[in-house]
Coordinates of C-alpha atoms in Angstrom, one line a residue:
Chain A
M1 CA 5.0 41.1 -5.9
A2 CA 4.4 44.7 -6.6
N3 CA 4.6 45.4 -2.8
G4 CA 6.0 48.8 -3.3
P5 CA 9.1 50.0 -1.3
K6 CA 8.1 49.0 2.2
T7 CA 10.9 50.9 3.8
G8 CA 12.9 52.1 0.8
N9 CA 15.7 50.7 2.9
S10 CA 18.9 50.3 0.8
R11 CA 20.0 47.4 3.1
V12 CA 16.9 45.4 2.3
V13 CA 17.6 46.0 -1.5
K14 CA 21.3 44.8 -0.8
Y15 CA 19.9 41.6 0.7
N16 CA 17.4 41.0 -2.1
K17 CA 20.0 40.6 -4.7
W18 CA 21.0 37.3 -3.0
G19 CA 17.6 36.2 -4.2
Y20 CA 19.1 36.1 -7.7
I21 CA 22.4 34.6 -6.6
F22 CA 20.7 31.8 -4.9
L23 CA 18.6 31.0 -7.9
I24 CA 21.6 30.9 -10.3
P25 CA 22.4 27.1 -10.0
F26 CA 18.8 26.0 -10.5
V27 CA 18.3 28.3 -13.5
L28 CA 21.5 27.5 -15.1
V29 CA 21.1 23.7 -14.9
Y30 CA 17.5 24.0 -16.0
L31 CA 18.4 25.9 -19.1
V32 CA 21.2 23.6 -20.1
F33 CA 19.7 20.3 -19.3
Q34 CA 16.0 20.9 -19.8
M35 CA 15.4 24.1 -21.7
I36 CA 17.9 23.3 -24.5
P37 CA 17.0 19.7 -24.9
L38 CA 13.2 20.7 -25.2
I39 CA 14.1 23.3 -27.9
T40 CA 16.4 20.7 -29.7
T41 CA 13.6 18.0 -29.4
I42 CA 11.1 20.4 -31.0
Y43 CA 13.6 21.5 -33.7
N44 CA 14.5 17.8 -34.5
S45 CA 10.8 17.0 -35.1
F46 CA 10.9 19.0 -38.4
F47 CA 13.8 17.2 -39.9
E48 CA 14.2 14.0 -41.7
N49 CA 16.7 12.1 -39.7
Y50 CA 17.1 8.4 -39.4
M51 CA 19.2 5.4 -40.0
S52 CA 18.7 3.3 -43.1
G53 CA 20.8 0.2 -42.3
L54 CA 24.1 1.8 -41.7
K55 CA 23.5 4.8 -43.7
Q56 CA 22.4 8.0 -42.0
I57 CA 19.4 9.8 -43.9
G58 CA 19.2 13.6 -43.5
P59 CA 18.9 15.7 -41.5
N60 CA 16.9 17.4 -44.2
F61 CA 14.1 19.9 -43.4
I62 CA 10.7 18.4 -44.2
G63 CA 8.5 20.7 -42.2
L64 CA 5.4 18.7 -40.7
E65 CA 6.0 15.5 -42.6
N66 CA 7.0 13.6 -39.5
Y67 CA 3.7 14.6 -37.7
K68 CA 1.7 13.6 -40.7
E69 CA 3.5 10.3 -40.8
I70 CA 3.1 9.5 -37.1
V71 CA -0.7 10.3 -37.3
S72 CA -1.3 8.6 -40.6
N73 CA 0.5 5.3 -39.8
G74 CA -1.9 4.7 -36.7
D75 CA 0.9 3.9 -34.3
L76 CA 0.3 7.0 -32.1
I77 CA -3.4 6.4 -31.8
N78 CA -2.7 2.6 -31.0
Y79 CA 0.0 3.2 -28.3
T80 CA -2.0 6.0 -26.8
R81 CA -5.0 3.7 -26.6
N82 CA -2.8 1.0 -24.9
T83 CA -1.3 3.3 -22.5
L84 CA -4.8 4.6 -21.5
I85 CA -6.3 1.2 -21.2
M86 CA -3.6 0.0 -18.9
W87 CA -3.7 3.2 -16.9
V88 CA -7.6 2.9 -16.5
L89 CA -7.3 -0.8 -15.6
G90 CA -4.8 0.0 -12.8
F91 CA -6.3 3.3 -11.6
V92 CA -9.9 2.1 -11.0
P93 CA -9.1 -0.5 -8.5
Q94 CA -6.4 1.8 -7.1
I95 CA -8.8 4.7 -6.5
F96 CA -11.4 2.3 -5.2
F97 CA -9.3 0.6 -2.6
S98 CA -7.5 3.9 -1.6
L99 CA -10.9 5.6 -0.9
L100 CA -12.1 2.5 1.1
L101 CA -8.9 2.1 3.1
G102 CA -8.7 5.9 3.6
A103 CA -12.2 5.8 5.0
W104 CA -11.4 3.0 7.3
F105 CA -8.2 4.4 8.6
S106 CA -9.6 7.8 9.4
D107 CA -12.9 6.3 10.8
Q108 CA -13.0 7.1 14.5
R109 CA -15.7 4.6 15.3
L110 CA -14.0 1.7 13.4
R111 CA -10.7 2.3 15.0
V112 CA -8.5 0.0 12.9
R113 CA -5.8 -1.5 14.8
C114 CA -2.2 -1.9 13.5
A115 CA -2.9 0.9 11.1
G116 CA 0.7 1.8 11.0
F117 CA 1.7 -1.7 10.0
F118 CA -0.9 -1.9 7.2
K119 CA 0.2 1.5 5.9
T120 CA 3.8 0.5 5.9
V121 CA 3.0 -2.8 4.0
I122 CA 0.8 -1.2 1.4
Y123 CA 3.3 1.6 0.7
L124 CA 6.2 -0.9 0.3
P125 CA 5.7 -1.8 -3.4
N126 CA 6.0 1.8 -4.4
L127 CA 9.6 1.8 -3.6
I128 CA 10.5 -1.3 -5.4
M129 CA 12.6 -0.9 -8.5
A130 CA 9.9 -1.1 -11.2
A131 CA 12.4 -3.0 -13.6
S132 CA 13.1 -5.7 -10.9
F133 CA 9.4 -5.9 -10.0
A134 CA 8.5 -6.6 -13.7
M135 CA 11.2 -9.0 -14.0
L136 CA 10.0 -10.8 -10.9
F137 CA 6.6 -11.0 -12.4
F138 CA 8.0 -12.2 -15.7
T139 CA 9.6 -15.2 -14.1
L140 CA 6.8 -15.9 -11.7
F141 CA 4.0 -15.8 -14.5
A142 CA 6.2 -17.4 -17.2
D143 CA 4.7 -20.3 -19.2
S144 CA 6.5 -22.7 -16.9
G145 CA 6.7 -20.5 -13.9
P146 CA 5.4 -21.1 -10.3
I147 CA 1.9 -19.4 -10.9
N148 CA 1.2 -21.6 -14.0
T149 CA 2.6 -24.7 -12.3
T150 CA 0.5 -24.1 -9.1
L151 CA -2.7 -23.4 -11.1
I152 CA -2.2 -26.6 -13.2
N153 CA -1.5 -28.6 -10.1
W154 CA -4.8 -27.2 -8.5
G155 CA -6.7 -28.1 -11.6
V156 CA -7.6 -24.5 -12.6
F157 CA -6.0 -24.9 -16.0
S158 CA -5.2 -28.0 -18.0
E159 CA -2.3 -26.2 -19.6
P160 CA -0.2 -23.2 -18.9
Y161 CA -1.9 -19.8 -19.6
K162 CA 0.5 -17.9 -21.7
F163 CA 0.0 -14.4 -20.1
L164 CA 2.2 -12.6 -22.5
E165 CA 0.5 -14.1 -25.6
H166 CA -2.9 -12.7 -24.6
A167 CA -3.6 -9.0 -24.7
A168 CA -5.8 -9.4 -21.5
G169 CA -2.9 -11.3 -19.9
S170 CA -0.1 -8.9 -20.4
R171 CA -2.1 -5.6 -20.2
G172 CA -3.8 -7.1 -17.0
L173 CA -0.3 -8.0 -15.5
V174 CA 0.9 -4.4 -16.2
A175 CA -2.2 -2.9 -14.8
F176 CA -2.1 -5.1 -11.9
M177 CA 1.6 -4.1 -11.1
N178 CA 0.7 -0.5 -11.4
F179 CA -2.2 -0.9 -9.0
L180 CA 0.1 -2.6 -6.5
M181 CA 2.8 -0.1 -6.7
W182 CA 0.5 2.9 -6.4
F183 CA -2.5 2.2 -4.3
G184 CA -0.5 2.6 -1.1
N185 CA 0.8 6.0 -2.1
T186 CA -2.9 7.0 -3.1
T187 CA -4.3 5.7 0.1
I188 CA -1.8 7.9 2.2
L189 CA -2.6 10.9 0.3
L190 CA -6.3 10.5 0.3
M191 CA -6.1 9.7 4.1
A192 CA -4.3 12.9 4.9
G193 CA -7.1 14.7 3.0
M194 CA -9.8 12.9 5.1
M195 CA -8.0 13.7 8.4
G196 CA -8.0 17.4 7.4
I197 CA -11.8 17.4 7.2
D198 CA -13.3 19.2 10.3
G199 CA -14.3 16.4 12.8
S200 CA -17.5 18.2 13.9
L201 CA -19.2 17.5 10.6
F202 CA -18.8 13.8 11.2
E203 CA -20.2 14.2 14.7
A204 CA -23.1 16.2 13.3
A205 CA -23.8 13.5 10.9
Q206 CA -23.7 10.8 13.5
V207 CA -25.9 12.7 15.8
D208 CA -28.4 13.0 12.8
G209 CA -28.2 9.3 12.5
A210 CA -26.3 9.1 9.3
T211 CA -24.8 5.7 8.4
S212 CA -21.1 5.4 7.6
T213 CA -22.0 4.9 3.8
Q214 CA -24.1 8.0 3.8
V215 CA -21.2 10.0 5.6
F216 CA -18.8 8.7 3.0
F217 CA -20.9 9.8 0.1
R218 CA -22.4 13.0 1.5
I219 CA -19.5 14.3 3.4
T220 CA -16.1 12.9 2.8
L221 CA -16.3 12.4 -0.9
P222 CA -17.5 16.0 -1.9
L223 CA -15.0 17.5 0.5
L224 CA -12.2 15.3 -0.8
R225 CA -12.7 16.6 -4.4
P226 CA -9.7 18.8 -4.6
I227 CA -7.3 16.0 -3.6
L228 CA -9.1 13.5 -5.6
L229 CA -8.5 15.8 -8.6
Y230 CA -4.8 16.2 -7.7
V231 CA -4.5 12.5 -7.3
M232 CA -6.1 11.9 -10.7
I233 CA -4.1 14.4 -12.6
T234 CA -0.8 13.2 -11.2
S235 CA -1.8 9.6 -11.8
L236 CA -2.7 10.4 -15.3
I237 CA 0.5 12.1 -16.1
G238 CA 2.3 9.4 -14.4
G239 CA 0.4 6.8 -16.5
L240 CA 1.4 8.5 -19.8
Q241 CA 5.0 8.0 -18.7
M242 CA 4.4 4.3 -18.1
F243 CA 7.5 2.6 -19.4
D244 CA 9.6 0.4 -17.0
V245 CA 7.1 -2.2 -16.2
P246 CA 5.7 -3.1 -19.6
Q247 CA 9.2 -2.5 -21.2
V248 CA 10.8 -5.2 -19.0
L249 CA 7.9 -7.5 -18.8
T250 CA 7.6 -7.7 -22.6
N251 CA 11.3 -7.2 -23.2
G252 CA 10.4 -3.8 -25.1
K253 CA 8.2 -5.7 -27.6
G254 CA 4.8 -4.9 -26.1
N255 CA 3.6 -8.5 -26.5
P256 CA 1.3 -9.7 -27.9
A257 CA 1.3 -7.8 -31.2
R258 CA 2.3 -4.5 -29.6
M259 CA -0.9 -4.5 -27.7
S260 CA 0.9 -3.7 -24.4
M261 CA 3.3 -1.1 -26.2
T262 CA 3.0 2.3 -24.4
L263 CA 4.0 5.7 -25.8
I264 CA 7.2 5.9 -23.9
M265 CA 8.2 2.5 -25.1
Y266 CA 7.5 3.7 -28.7
L267 CA 9.6 6.7 -28.1
N268 CA 12.3 4.6 -26.6
N269 CA 12.4 2.4 -29.6
H270 CA 12.8 5.5 -31.9
L271 CA 15.6 6.8 -29.7
Y272 CA 17.4 3.5 -30.0
S273 CA 17.0 3.2 -33.6
K274 CA 18.2 6.9 -34.0
N275 CA 15.0 7.7 -35.7
F276 CA 15.4 11.3 -34.4
G277 CA 12.8 13.0 -36.7
M278 CA 10.0 10.6 -35.6
A279 CA 11.3 10.6 -32.0
G280 CA 10.9 14.6 -32.0
A281 CA 7.4 14.5 -33.4
L282 CA 6.4 11.9 -30.9
S283 CA 7.9 13.9 -28.1
V284 CA 6.0 17.0 -29.1
F285 CA 2.8 15.2 -29.3
L286 CA 3.5 13.7 -25.7
F287 CA 4.2 17.2 -24.6
I288 CA 0.9 18.5 -26.0
I289 CA -1.2 15.5 -24.8
T290 CA 0.2 15.8 -21.3
G291 CA -0.7 19.6 -21.3
I292 CA -4.3 19.1 -22.7
L293 CA -5.2 16.2 -20.6
S294 CA -3.9 17.7 -17.2
L295 CA -6.0 20.9 -18.3
L296 CA -9.1 18.8 -19.4
V297 CA -9.3 16.8 -16.2
Y298 CA -8.8 19.9 -14.2
R299 CA -11.5 22.0 -16.0
F300 CA -13.9 19.0 -15.9
S301 CA -13.7 18.5 -12.3
V302 CA -13.8 22.1 -11.2
R303 CA -16.7 23.0 -13.3
D304 CA -19.6 22.9 -11.0
N305 CA -17.8 23.2 -8.0
N306 CA -15.7 25.7 -6.0
A307 CA -13.0 23.0 -5.6
D308 CA -10.6 25.5 -6.9
E309 CA -11.4 27.9 -4.1
V310 CA -11.2 25.1 -1.5
K311 CA -7.8 24.1 -2.8
K312 CA -6.5 27.6 -2.8
R313 CA -7.7 28.0 0.8
S314 CA -6.2 24.7 2.0
R315 CA -3.1 25.8 0.3
N316 CA -3.1 29.0 2.1
K317 CA -3.6 27.3 5.5
A318 CA -0.7 25.0 4.7
Chain B
M1 CA -19.0 3.5 24.1
R2 CA -22.7 3.5 24.9
Q3 CA -23.2 5.9 22.3
D4 CA -21.4 3.8 19.7
K5 CA -24.1 1.1 20.2
E6 CA -26.9 3.4 20.0
Y7 CA -25.9 4.7 16.6
N8 CA -25.1 1.3 15.2
V9 CA -28.7 0.0 15.7
E10 CA -30.0 2.9 13.5
G11 CA -28.6 2.2 10.1
G12 CA -26.2 0.3 7.8
L13 CA -24.1 -2.5 8.9
G14 CA -23.2 -3.2 12.6
L15 CA -19.7 -2.1 13.7
T16 CA -18.6 -5.7 14.2
V17 CA -19.6 -6.7 10.7
R18 CA -17.7 -3.6 9.3
R19 CA -14.7 -4.5 11.4
V20 CA -14.7 -8.0 10.0
I21 CA -15.0 -6.7 6.4
A22 CA -12.2 -4.1 6.9
Y23 CA -9.8 -6.5 8.4
T24 CA -10.5 -9.2 5.8
V25 CA -9.7 -6.7 3.0
L26 CA -6.7 -5.3 4.8
I27 CA -5.4 -8.7 5.4
L28 CA -5.9 -9.8 1.6
L29 CA -4.2 -6.6 0.5
T30 CA -1.3 -7.2 2.9
F31 CA -1.0 -10.6 1.4
L32 CA -1.0 -9.2 -2.2
C33 CA 1.7 -6.8 -1.4
L34 CA 4.0 -9.3 0.5
F35 CA 3.4 -12.5 -1.4
W36 CA 5.5 -11.8 -4.4
F37 CA 8.5 -10.9 -2.1
Y38 CA 8.1 -14.0 -0.1
I39 CA 8.1 -16.2 -3.1
L40 CA 11.1 -14.3 -4.5
F41 CA 13.0 -15.2 -1.2
V42 CA 11.9 -18.8 -1.3
N43 CA 12.9 -19.3 -4.9
A44 CA 16.2 -17.5 -4.5
S45 CA 17.0 -20.2 -1.9
R46 CA 16.2 -23.1 -4.2
A47 CA 18.5 -25.0 -6.8
H48 CA 17.6 -24.7 -10.4
S49 CA 16.6 -28.4 -10.6
D50 CA 14.4 -28.0 -7.6
L51 CA 12.8 -24.9 -9.1
A52 CA 11.9 -26.7 -12.3
R53 CA 10.0 -29.3 -10.3
G54 CA 7.4 -27.0 -8.9
F55 CA 6.7 -24.6 -6.2
T56 CA 6.7 -24.6 -2.6
L57 CA 6.3 -22.3 0.4
V58 CA 9.2 -23.4 2.2
P59 CA 12.7 -21.9 1.7
G60 CA 15.4 -24.2 0.4
S61 CA 19.1 -24.2 1.3
Y62 CA 20.7 -23.0 -1.9
L63 CA 20.6 -19.4 -1.1
I64 CA 24.4 -19.1 -0.3
K65 CA 25.4 -21.4 -3.3
N66 CA 23.1 -19.3 -5.7
W67 CA 24.6 -16.2 -4.2
K68 CA 28.1 -17.4 -4.9
A69 CA 27.3 -18.6 -8.3
V70 CA 25.9 -15.1 -9.2
M71 CA 29.1 -13.4 -7.7
G72 CA 31.3 -15.7 -9.9
G73 CA 29.1 -15.2 -13.0
T74 CA 29.3 -12.9 -16.0
Q75 CA 26.7 -10.2 -14.9
P76 CA 28.5 -7.4 -13.0
I77 CA 25.9 -7.2 -10.4
V78 CA 28.2 -5.7 -7.6
K79 CA 29.6 -3.2 -10.0
G80 CA 26.0 -2.3 -11.1
M81 CA 25.0 -1.9 -7.5
V82 CA 28.0 0.4 -6.7
N83 CA 27.3 2.5 -9.9
S84 CA 23.7 2.7 -8.9
F85 CA 24.7 3.9 -5.4
I86 CA 27.1 6.5 -6.8
V87 CA 24.5 8.0 -9.0
A88 CA 21.7 7.9 -6.5
A89 CA 23.7 9.3 -3.7
C90 CA 25.2 12.1 -5.7
A91 CA 22.0 13.1 -7.4
S92 CA 20.0 13.1 -4.2
V93 CA 22.5 15.2 -2.3
L94 CA 22.8 17.7 -5.1
S95 CA 19.1 17.8 -5.8
V96 CA 18.1 18.4 -2.2
Y97 CA 20.7 20.9 -1.4
F98 CA 20.1 23.1 -4.4
S99 CA 16.3 22.8 -4.4
T100 CA 16.5 24.0 -0.8
M101 CA 18.6 26.9 -2.0
T102 CA 16.2 27.7 -4.8
A103 CA 13.1 27.5 -2.4
Y104 CA 15.1 29.7 0.1
A105 CA 15.6 32.3 -2.7
I106 CA 11.9 32.4 -3.4
H107 CA 10.8 32.3 0.3
V108 CA 13.2 34.8 1.8
Y109 CA 13.9 37.4 -0.7
D110 CA 11.8 40.0 -2.6
F111 CA 12.8 40.8 -6.2
K112 CA 11.3 41.6 -9.4
A113 CA 11.4 38.4 -11.1
K114 CA 10.3 36.3 -8.0
K115 CA 6.7 35.7 -8.9
A116 CA 7.6 35.0 -12.6
I117 CA 10.1 32.5 -11.6
F118 CA 7.9 30.7 -9.2
T119 CA 5.2 30.5 -11.6
F120 CA 7.5 29.1 -14.2
I121 CA 8.8 26.4 -12.0
L122 CA 5.3 25.4 -11.1
A123 CA 4.4 25.2 -14.8
V124 CA 7.3 23.1 -15.8
M125 CA 6.8 20.7 -12.8
M126 CA 4.4 18.6 -14.9
I127 CA 6.6 18.3 -18.0
P128 CA 7.8 14.6 -18.1
T129 CA 11.5 14.2 -18.5
Q130 CA 11.0 11.7 -21.3
V131 CA 9.5 14.5 -23.5
T132 CA 13.0 16.1 -23.6
A133 CA 14.9 12.9 -23.7
L134 CA 15.9 13.3 -27.6
G135 CA 17.4 16.6 -27.0
F136 CA 19.1 15.5 -23.7
I137 CA 20.7 12.6 -25.7
K138 CA 21.9 15.0 -28.5
L139 CA 23.2 17.4 -25.8
V140 CA 25.1 14.6 -23.9
Q141 CA 26.7 13.3 -27.1
G142 CA 27.5 16.8 -28.2
I143 CA 29.6 17.4 -24.9
K144 CA 31.0 13.9 -25.1
L145 CA 29.5 12.7 -21.9
E146 CA 28.2 9.5 -22.8
N147 CA 29.1 6.6 -20.4
S148 CA 29.6 9.2 -17.7
F149 CA 27.6 9.6 -14.4
I150 CA 27.8 13.6 -14.8
P151 CA 24.6 13.8 -17.1
L152 CA 22.7 11.6 -14.6
V153 CA 23.8 13.6 -11.6
I154 CA 24.2 17.4 -12.5
P155 CA 20.6 17.8 -13.8
A156 CA 19.3 16.8 -10.4
I157 CA 20.1 20.3 -9.4
A158 CA 17.1 21.6 -11.1
A159 CA 14.3 19.5 -9.7
P160 CA 11.0 21.4 -9.7
A161 CA 9.1 18.9 -7.5
T162 CA 11.7 18.8 -4.8
F163 CA 11.8 22.6 -4.9
Y164 CA 8.1 22.7 -4.4
Y165 CA 8.1 20.4 -1.4
M166 CA 10.9 22.5 0.1
K167 CA 9.0 25.7 -0.6
Q168 CA 5.8 24.3 1.1
Y169 CA 7.8 23.3 4.1
M170 CA 9.4 26.5 4.5
E171 CA 6.2 28.4 4.7
S172 CA 5.4 26.6 7.9
A173 CA 8.9 25.9 9.3
L174 CA 11.1 28.9 8.4
P175 CA 9.8 32.2 9.8
H176 CA 11.5 35.4 8.2
A177 CA 12.3 36.7 11.8
I178 CA 15.0 33.9 12.0
V179 CA 16.7 35.1 9.1
E180 CA 16.4 38.7 10.1
A181 CA 17.9 37.7 13.6
A182 CA 20.8 35.9 12.0
R183 CA 21.5 39.1 9.9
I184 CA 21.5 41.3 13.0
D185 CA 24.0 38.8 14.5
G186 CA 26.2 39.7 11.5
A187 CA 26.1 36.3 9.7
N188 CA 26.2 36.9 5.8
E189 CA 23.5 35.4 3.6
V190 CA 25.4 32.3 2.6
R191 CA 26.2 31.5 6.1
T192 CA 22.6 32.2 7.3
F193 CA 21.4 29.6 4.7
N194 CA 23.9 27.0 5.4
T195 CA 24.1 27.1 9.2
I196 CA 20.9 28.6 10.3
S197 CA 18.2 27.7 7.7
M198 CA 19.3 24.3 6.6
P199 CA 19.3 22.7 10.0
M200 CA 15.7 24.0 10.4
M201 CA 14.7 22.1 7.3
K202 CA 16.1 18.8 8.5
P203 CA 12.8 16.8 8.3
A204 CA 11.9 17.9 4.9
I205 CA 15.5 17.4 3.8
A206 CA 15.6 13.8 5.3
V207 CA 12.3 12.8 3.5
Q208 CA 13.5 14.4 0.2
L209 CA 17.0 12.7 0.5
I210 CA 15.1 9.4 0.8
F211 CA 12.6 9.9 -2.0
T212 CA 15.2 11.3 -4.6
F213 CA 17.6 8.4 -3.7
V214 CA 15.0 5.8 -4.2
F215 CA 14.0 7.6 -7.5
N216 CA 17.3 7.7 -8.9
W217 CA 18.3 4.1 -7.7
N218 CA 15.2 2.8 -9.4
N219 CA 15.5 4.9 -12.5
Y220 CA 15.9 3.1 -15.7
F221 CA 14.8 5.2 -18.7
T222 CA 17.6 7.9 -18.8
P223 CA 20.5 5.8 -17.5
A224 CA 19.7 3.2 -20.2
L225 CA 20.0 5.9 -23.0
I226 CA 23.4 7.3 -21.6
L227 CA 25.3 4.3 -20.3
H228 CA 26.4 1.6 -22.7
D229 CA 29.5 0.6 -21.2
D230 CA 29.3 -2.5 -19.1
K231 CA 31.5 -1.0 -16.3
K232 CA 29.2 2.0 -16.0
K233 CA 25.8 0.4 -16.1
T234 CA 23.4 0.7 -13.2
L235 CA 21.4 -2.0 -11.6
P236 CA 18.0 -1.5 -13.5
I237 CA 19.9 -1.6 -16.8
L238 CA 21.4 -5.0 -15.8
I239 CA 17.9 -6.4 -14.7
A240 CA 16.6 -5.3 -18.1
Q241 CA 19.5 -7.1 -19.8
L242 CA 18.6 -10.3 -17.8
R243 CA 15.3 -10.1 -19.2
S244 CA 16.5 -9.6 -22.9
A245 CA 19.0 -12.4 -22.7
D246 CA 17.7 -15.9 -23.7
F247 CA 15.9 -16.7 -20.5
L248 CA 16.0 -20.5 -20.6
K249 CA 19.6 -20.6 -20.7
F250 CA 20.0 -19.3 -17.2
D251 CA 20.0 -21.1 -13.9
M252 CA 16.7 -19.8 -12.4
G253 CA 18.0 -19.8 -8.8
Q254 CA 20.7 -17.3 -9.9
V255 CA 18.1 -15.2 -11.7
Y256 CA 16.0 -15.0 -8.6
V257 CA 19.0 -14.2 -6.4
T258 CA 19.8 -11.3 -8.8
I259 CA 16.3 -9.9 -8.6
A260 CA 16.5 -10.3 -4.9
F261 CA 19.7 -8.4 -4.7
S262 CA 18.1 -5.5 -6.4
I263 CA 14.9 -5.5 -4.3
F264 CA 16.0 -6.5 -0.7
P265 CA 18.2 -3.9 0.2
V266 CA 15.5 -1.3 -0.5
I267 CA 13.1 -3.2 1.6
V268 CA 15.5 -3.5 4.5
V269 CA 16.2 0.2 4.4
Y270 CA 12.4 1.0 4.1
L271 CA 11.5 -1.1 7.1
C272 CA 14.0 0.7 9.3
L273 CA 12.8 4.2 8.1
S274 CA 9.2 3.3 7.3
R275 CA 7.5 5.5 9.9
F276 CA 9.5 8.5 8.7
I277 CA 8.9 7.6 5.0
V278 CA 5.1 7.1 5.2
G279 CA 4.8 10.3 7.2
G280 CA 6.8 12.2 4.5
V281 CA 4.5 11.1 1.7
A282 CA 1.5 12.9 3.2
L283 CA 3.5 15.8 4.5
G284 CA 4.5 16.9 1.0
S285 CA 1.9 16.1 -1.3
V286 CA -1.3 17.2 0.4
K287 CA 0.2 20.6 0.8
G288 CA 1.0 20.4 -3.0

């Protein structure tokens, strides 16, 4: 912003101090409620500080012991793996159906009727309280719940399938709920991106005799890359924060045998049991993982493409 | 129309076939999205004994009775709803007003730290709130604000994502000339912001009010760490409690009504504002 003194006008300078004044509420609240907590969190990660029964242990400074502990007991790796598995299981169908629906909605030849209705419906689950949605699925998929009863009546199963006692069952349910809650949102984002593509490209392709499939893979997909990237990064970061659904579905236990326990559920457990040292170390790890992953995905997708440039340009346009 | 046919002959699936596939998939997905809420409605209207016997697609006649039983029950559901509403309403209003103000500061004025502050806000946009939860609890305990709505409402003032949405919207909707004109007419800066700029941001403000309201209404993680007093608990905490209580002791009709209670108000409001909301999703995020 070194734009030099355009006019050197003292009135302009007088106005510009208001920039600082208007920033005061945000900066103040940010410092108090986010910056200080972040520093305290990092600070706490270097201390032994937990409850042993009713007795408080610590806080004693122990350097990096919490970090060593959290890595060596295998929990961090396990819960990271769980979280990522459930994210991928939900994300793959999500991106698949979103691309498909986006392509159909923005296809001029197909002219999907009632597109407004369909968009309204598929976005609906996104606004539902995740805790309630998980509770609903818990009751519906319970051992004696409606789904099991129906499947037995139809003769699909001879006895109830205990969803929460199988890794595939509980992870599958979590992933399925995440898919339902997010594919509408992703569809709308991708569609807006598809609408932004220059229509003359499609016309030219049609004239050249390209099929819809060719148009999709040769034109739509490459041009959509910046938005796909954006969707993927935000979904990944959202996925690492996965909490409400598995927490309520499994009552915070991550059934079966903690195989659907996510990183944030693990953090939540430490916070409840007042194991602040471990909670601190875990938070710092999460902070780093979030940072690295978003950077990695970004780098990886940008590498052989000028997606970055496209994104910048589209941003300037906006 | 003639051209359409000509191209279709050439390659891939015919248009009719593609339409059939498209509508089939769309109808299946529609079913998948709505089915659960329909069962919820049906089950909420059936008696416990009836529910135990099996599953139908026809609503029963117990809705009112179940409802009354929940109202008279031990779970403070109505109180929870009021609490959720207070938190969500206050947080969304504060968040949107001050995010707009912050965006305005960056958009309209030129000052030394501007670029640094803007970059900083974008950088911290990705930090999940859960990462700072430990420090947040310690802070709230330190200033004795446990069981208070203040730590759930005040931090909403610093919302980087809402700020970014507002900033993007301003680039296209708030020309500097308007601000200049207001100044020439003698309005001071605060007045210019409140009476000239805010009204021009109405569409973006409405969209963000809805989204931040829904986010706070549904939020479970932070409120569950702060609110322990039954009188203060918000709806998601009560729902989670329902899950952790011994499930089989409950009247299932009442369980379904309770879940319905937390889901259906949002669905009704959504259906009234859907055009607006669906439009708003695309508006913000693609620009971002």
